[in-house]
CSV table of N, CA and C in Angstrom, one decimal:
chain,number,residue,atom,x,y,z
A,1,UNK,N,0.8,-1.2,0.0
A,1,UNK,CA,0.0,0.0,0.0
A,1,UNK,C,0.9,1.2,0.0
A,2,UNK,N,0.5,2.1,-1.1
A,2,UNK,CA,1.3,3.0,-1.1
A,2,UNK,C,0.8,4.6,-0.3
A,3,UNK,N,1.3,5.6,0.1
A,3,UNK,CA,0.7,6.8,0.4
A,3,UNK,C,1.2,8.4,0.1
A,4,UNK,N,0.9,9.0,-0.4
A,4,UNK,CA,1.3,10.3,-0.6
A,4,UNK,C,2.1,11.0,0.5
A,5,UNK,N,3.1,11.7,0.5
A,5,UNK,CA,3.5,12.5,1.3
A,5,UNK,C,4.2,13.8,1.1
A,6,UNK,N,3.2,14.8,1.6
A,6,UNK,CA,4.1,16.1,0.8
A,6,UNK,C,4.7,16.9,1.9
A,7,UNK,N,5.7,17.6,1.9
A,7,UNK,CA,6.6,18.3,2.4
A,7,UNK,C,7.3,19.8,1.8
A,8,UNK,N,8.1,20.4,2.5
A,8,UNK,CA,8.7,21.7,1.7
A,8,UNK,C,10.0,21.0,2.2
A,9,UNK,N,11.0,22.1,1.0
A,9,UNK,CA,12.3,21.5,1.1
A,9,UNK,C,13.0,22.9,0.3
A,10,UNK,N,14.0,22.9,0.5
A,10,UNK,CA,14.6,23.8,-0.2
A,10,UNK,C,14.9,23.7,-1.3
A,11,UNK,N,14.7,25.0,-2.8
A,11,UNK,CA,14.2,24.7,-3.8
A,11,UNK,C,15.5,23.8,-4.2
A,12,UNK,N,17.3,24.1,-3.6
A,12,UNK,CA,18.4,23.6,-4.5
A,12,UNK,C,18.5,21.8,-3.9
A,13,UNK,N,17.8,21.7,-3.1
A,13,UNK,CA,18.0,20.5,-2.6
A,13,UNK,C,17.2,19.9,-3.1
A,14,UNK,N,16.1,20.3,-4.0
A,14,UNK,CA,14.9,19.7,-5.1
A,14,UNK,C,15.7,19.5,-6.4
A,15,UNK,N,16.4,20.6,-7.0
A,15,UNK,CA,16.9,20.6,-8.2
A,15,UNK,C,17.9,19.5,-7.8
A,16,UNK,N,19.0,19.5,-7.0
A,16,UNK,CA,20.3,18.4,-6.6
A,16,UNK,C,19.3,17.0,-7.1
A,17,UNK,N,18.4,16.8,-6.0
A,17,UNK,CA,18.0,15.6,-6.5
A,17,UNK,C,17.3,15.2,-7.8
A,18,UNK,N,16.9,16.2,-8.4
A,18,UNK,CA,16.0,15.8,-10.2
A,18,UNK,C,17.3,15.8,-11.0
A,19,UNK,N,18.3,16.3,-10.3
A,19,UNK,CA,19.7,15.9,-11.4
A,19,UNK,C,20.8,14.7,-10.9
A,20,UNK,N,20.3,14.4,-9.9
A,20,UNK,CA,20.8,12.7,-9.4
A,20,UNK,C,20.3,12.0,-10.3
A,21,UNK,N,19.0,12.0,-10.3
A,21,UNK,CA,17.8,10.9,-10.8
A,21,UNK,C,18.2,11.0,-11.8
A,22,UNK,N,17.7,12.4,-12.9
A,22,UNK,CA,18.3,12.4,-13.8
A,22,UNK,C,19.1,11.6,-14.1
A,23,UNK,N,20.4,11.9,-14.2
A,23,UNK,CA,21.4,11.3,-14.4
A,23,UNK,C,22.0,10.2,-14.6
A,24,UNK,N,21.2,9.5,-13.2
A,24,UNK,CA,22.2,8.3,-13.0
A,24,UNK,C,20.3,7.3,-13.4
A,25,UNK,N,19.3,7.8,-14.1
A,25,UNK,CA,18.4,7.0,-14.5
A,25,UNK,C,17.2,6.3,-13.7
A,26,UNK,N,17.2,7.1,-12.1
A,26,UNK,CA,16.4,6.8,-11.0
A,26,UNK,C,14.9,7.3,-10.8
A,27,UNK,N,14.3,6.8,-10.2
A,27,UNK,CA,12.8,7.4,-10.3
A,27,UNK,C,12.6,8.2,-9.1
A,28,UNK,N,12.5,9.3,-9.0
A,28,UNK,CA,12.8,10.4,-8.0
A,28,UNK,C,12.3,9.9,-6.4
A,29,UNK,N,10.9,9.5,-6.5
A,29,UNK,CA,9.9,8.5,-5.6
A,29,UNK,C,10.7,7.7,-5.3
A,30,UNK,N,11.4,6.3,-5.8
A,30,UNK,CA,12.0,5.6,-5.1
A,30,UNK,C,13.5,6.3,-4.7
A,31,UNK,N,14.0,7.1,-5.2
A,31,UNK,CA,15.2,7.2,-4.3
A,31,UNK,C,14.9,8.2,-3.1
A,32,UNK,N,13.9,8.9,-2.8
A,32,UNK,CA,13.2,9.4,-1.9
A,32,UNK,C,12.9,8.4,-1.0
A,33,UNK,N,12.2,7.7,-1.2
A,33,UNK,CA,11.6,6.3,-0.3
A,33,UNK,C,13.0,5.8,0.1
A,34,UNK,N,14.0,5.3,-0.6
A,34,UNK,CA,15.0,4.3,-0.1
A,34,UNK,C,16.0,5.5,1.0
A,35,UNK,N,15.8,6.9,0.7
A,35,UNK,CA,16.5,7.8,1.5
A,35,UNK,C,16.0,7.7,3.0
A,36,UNK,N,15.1,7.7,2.6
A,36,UNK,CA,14.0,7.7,4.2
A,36,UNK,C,14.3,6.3,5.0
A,37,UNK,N,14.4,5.3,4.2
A,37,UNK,CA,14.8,3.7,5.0
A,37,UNK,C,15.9,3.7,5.3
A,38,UNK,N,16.8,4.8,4.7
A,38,UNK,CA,18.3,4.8,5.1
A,38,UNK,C,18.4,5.2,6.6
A,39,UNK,N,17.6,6.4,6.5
A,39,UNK,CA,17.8,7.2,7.6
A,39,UNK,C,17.1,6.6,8.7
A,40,UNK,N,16.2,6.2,8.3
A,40,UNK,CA,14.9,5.4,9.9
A,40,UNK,C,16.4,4.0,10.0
A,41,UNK,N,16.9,3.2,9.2
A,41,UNK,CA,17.9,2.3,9.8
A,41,UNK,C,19.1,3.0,10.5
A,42,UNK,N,19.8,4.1,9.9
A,42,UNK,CA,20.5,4.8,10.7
A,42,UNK,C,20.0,5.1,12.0
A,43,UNK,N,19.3,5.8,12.4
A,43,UNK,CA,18.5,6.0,13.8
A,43,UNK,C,18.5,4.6,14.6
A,44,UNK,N,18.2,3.9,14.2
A,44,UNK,CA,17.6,2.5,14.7
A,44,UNK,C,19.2,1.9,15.3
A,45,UNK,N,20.0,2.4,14.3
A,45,UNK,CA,21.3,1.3,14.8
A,45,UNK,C,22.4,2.2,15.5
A,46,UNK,N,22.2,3.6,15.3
A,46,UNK,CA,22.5,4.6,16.3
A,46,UNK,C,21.9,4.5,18.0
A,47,UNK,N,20.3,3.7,18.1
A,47,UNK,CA,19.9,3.6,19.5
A,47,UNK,C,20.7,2.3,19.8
A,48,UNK,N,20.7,1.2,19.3
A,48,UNK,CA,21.1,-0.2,19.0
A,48,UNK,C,22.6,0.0,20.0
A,49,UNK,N,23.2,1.0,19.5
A,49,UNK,CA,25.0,1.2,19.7
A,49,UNK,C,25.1,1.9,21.3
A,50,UNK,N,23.9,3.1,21.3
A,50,UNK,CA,23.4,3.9,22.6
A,50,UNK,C,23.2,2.8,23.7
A,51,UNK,N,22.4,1.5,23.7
A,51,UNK,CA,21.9,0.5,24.3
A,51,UNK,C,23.4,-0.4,24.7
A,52,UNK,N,24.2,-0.4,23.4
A,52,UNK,CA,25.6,-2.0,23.6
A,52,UNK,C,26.4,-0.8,24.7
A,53,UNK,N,26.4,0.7,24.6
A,53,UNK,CA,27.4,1.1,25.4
A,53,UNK,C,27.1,0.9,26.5
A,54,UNK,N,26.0,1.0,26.8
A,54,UNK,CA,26.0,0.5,28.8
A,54,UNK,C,26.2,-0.5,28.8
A,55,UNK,N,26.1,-1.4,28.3
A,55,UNK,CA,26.0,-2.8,28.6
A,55,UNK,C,28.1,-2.6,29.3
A,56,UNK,N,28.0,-4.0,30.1
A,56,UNK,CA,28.9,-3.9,30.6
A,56,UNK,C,29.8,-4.7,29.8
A,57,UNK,N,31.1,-4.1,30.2
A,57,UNK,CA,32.0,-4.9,28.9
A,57,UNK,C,33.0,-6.1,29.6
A,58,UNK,N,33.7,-6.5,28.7
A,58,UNK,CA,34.4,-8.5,29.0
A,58,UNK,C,36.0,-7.9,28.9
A,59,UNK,N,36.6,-8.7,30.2
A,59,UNK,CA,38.5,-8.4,29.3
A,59,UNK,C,38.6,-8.9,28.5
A,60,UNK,N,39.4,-8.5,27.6
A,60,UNK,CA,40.2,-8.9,26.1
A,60,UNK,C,40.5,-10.1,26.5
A,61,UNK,N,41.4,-10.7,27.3
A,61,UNK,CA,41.7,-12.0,27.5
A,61,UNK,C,40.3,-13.0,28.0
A,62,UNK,N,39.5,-13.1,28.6
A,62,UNK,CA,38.1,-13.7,28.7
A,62,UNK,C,37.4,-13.4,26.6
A,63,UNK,N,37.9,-12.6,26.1
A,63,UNK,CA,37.4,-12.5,24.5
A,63,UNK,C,38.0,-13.9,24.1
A,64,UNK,N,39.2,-13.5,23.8
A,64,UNK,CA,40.8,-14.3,23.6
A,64,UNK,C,40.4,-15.7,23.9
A,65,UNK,N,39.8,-15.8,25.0
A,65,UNK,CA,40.2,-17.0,25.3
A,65,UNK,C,38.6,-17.8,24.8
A,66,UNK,N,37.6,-17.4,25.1
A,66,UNK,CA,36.4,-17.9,24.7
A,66,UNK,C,36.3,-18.3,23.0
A,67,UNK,N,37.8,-17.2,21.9
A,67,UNK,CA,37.4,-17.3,20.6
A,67,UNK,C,38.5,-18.4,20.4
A,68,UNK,N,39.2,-18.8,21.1
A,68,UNK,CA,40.1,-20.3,21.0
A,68,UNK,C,39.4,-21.1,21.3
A,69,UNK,N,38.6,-21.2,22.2
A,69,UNK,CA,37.7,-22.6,22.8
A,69,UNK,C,36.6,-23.1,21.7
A,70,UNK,N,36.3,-21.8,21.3
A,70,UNK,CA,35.2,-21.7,20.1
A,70,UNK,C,35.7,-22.2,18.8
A,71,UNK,N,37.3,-22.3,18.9
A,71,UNK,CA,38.1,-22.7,17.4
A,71,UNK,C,37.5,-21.4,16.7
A,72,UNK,N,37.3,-20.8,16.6
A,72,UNK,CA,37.2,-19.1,16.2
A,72,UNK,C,39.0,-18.5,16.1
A,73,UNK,N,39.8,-19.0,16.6
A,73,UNK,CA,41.3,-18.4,16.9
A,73,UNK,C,42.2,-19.3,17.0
């Protein structure tokens, strides 16, 4: 299901992108759309990294030694 969505933007950042498309043979809508999935996954794995830093961390040698036991090393 698809849905309309309109916005303002600034007029050179409209032209930049009709001469992307342009160019490289893109359909303005999907590289709009894929821009947007870029950025909602960026956010997402920006919280993802915010969350692994508290987490409490392991010595290098407890790493070391778990990725030999694992035959990983």
């Amino acid at each position: 299901m698809q849905t309309q969505l309109a916005t303002h933007i600034e007029s050179k950042i409209k032209r930049a992108v009709e001469k992307v498309c342009e160019s490289r043979g893109l359909e303005m809508n999907r590289f709009i759309e894929e821009a947007l999935i870029d950025k909602l996954e960026e956010l997402e794995d920006i919280e993802d990294l915010e969350k692994l830093r508290c987490e409490p961390g392991r010595p290098l040698e407890d790493v070391l030694r778990d990725l030999k036991l694992g035959g990983k090393l």
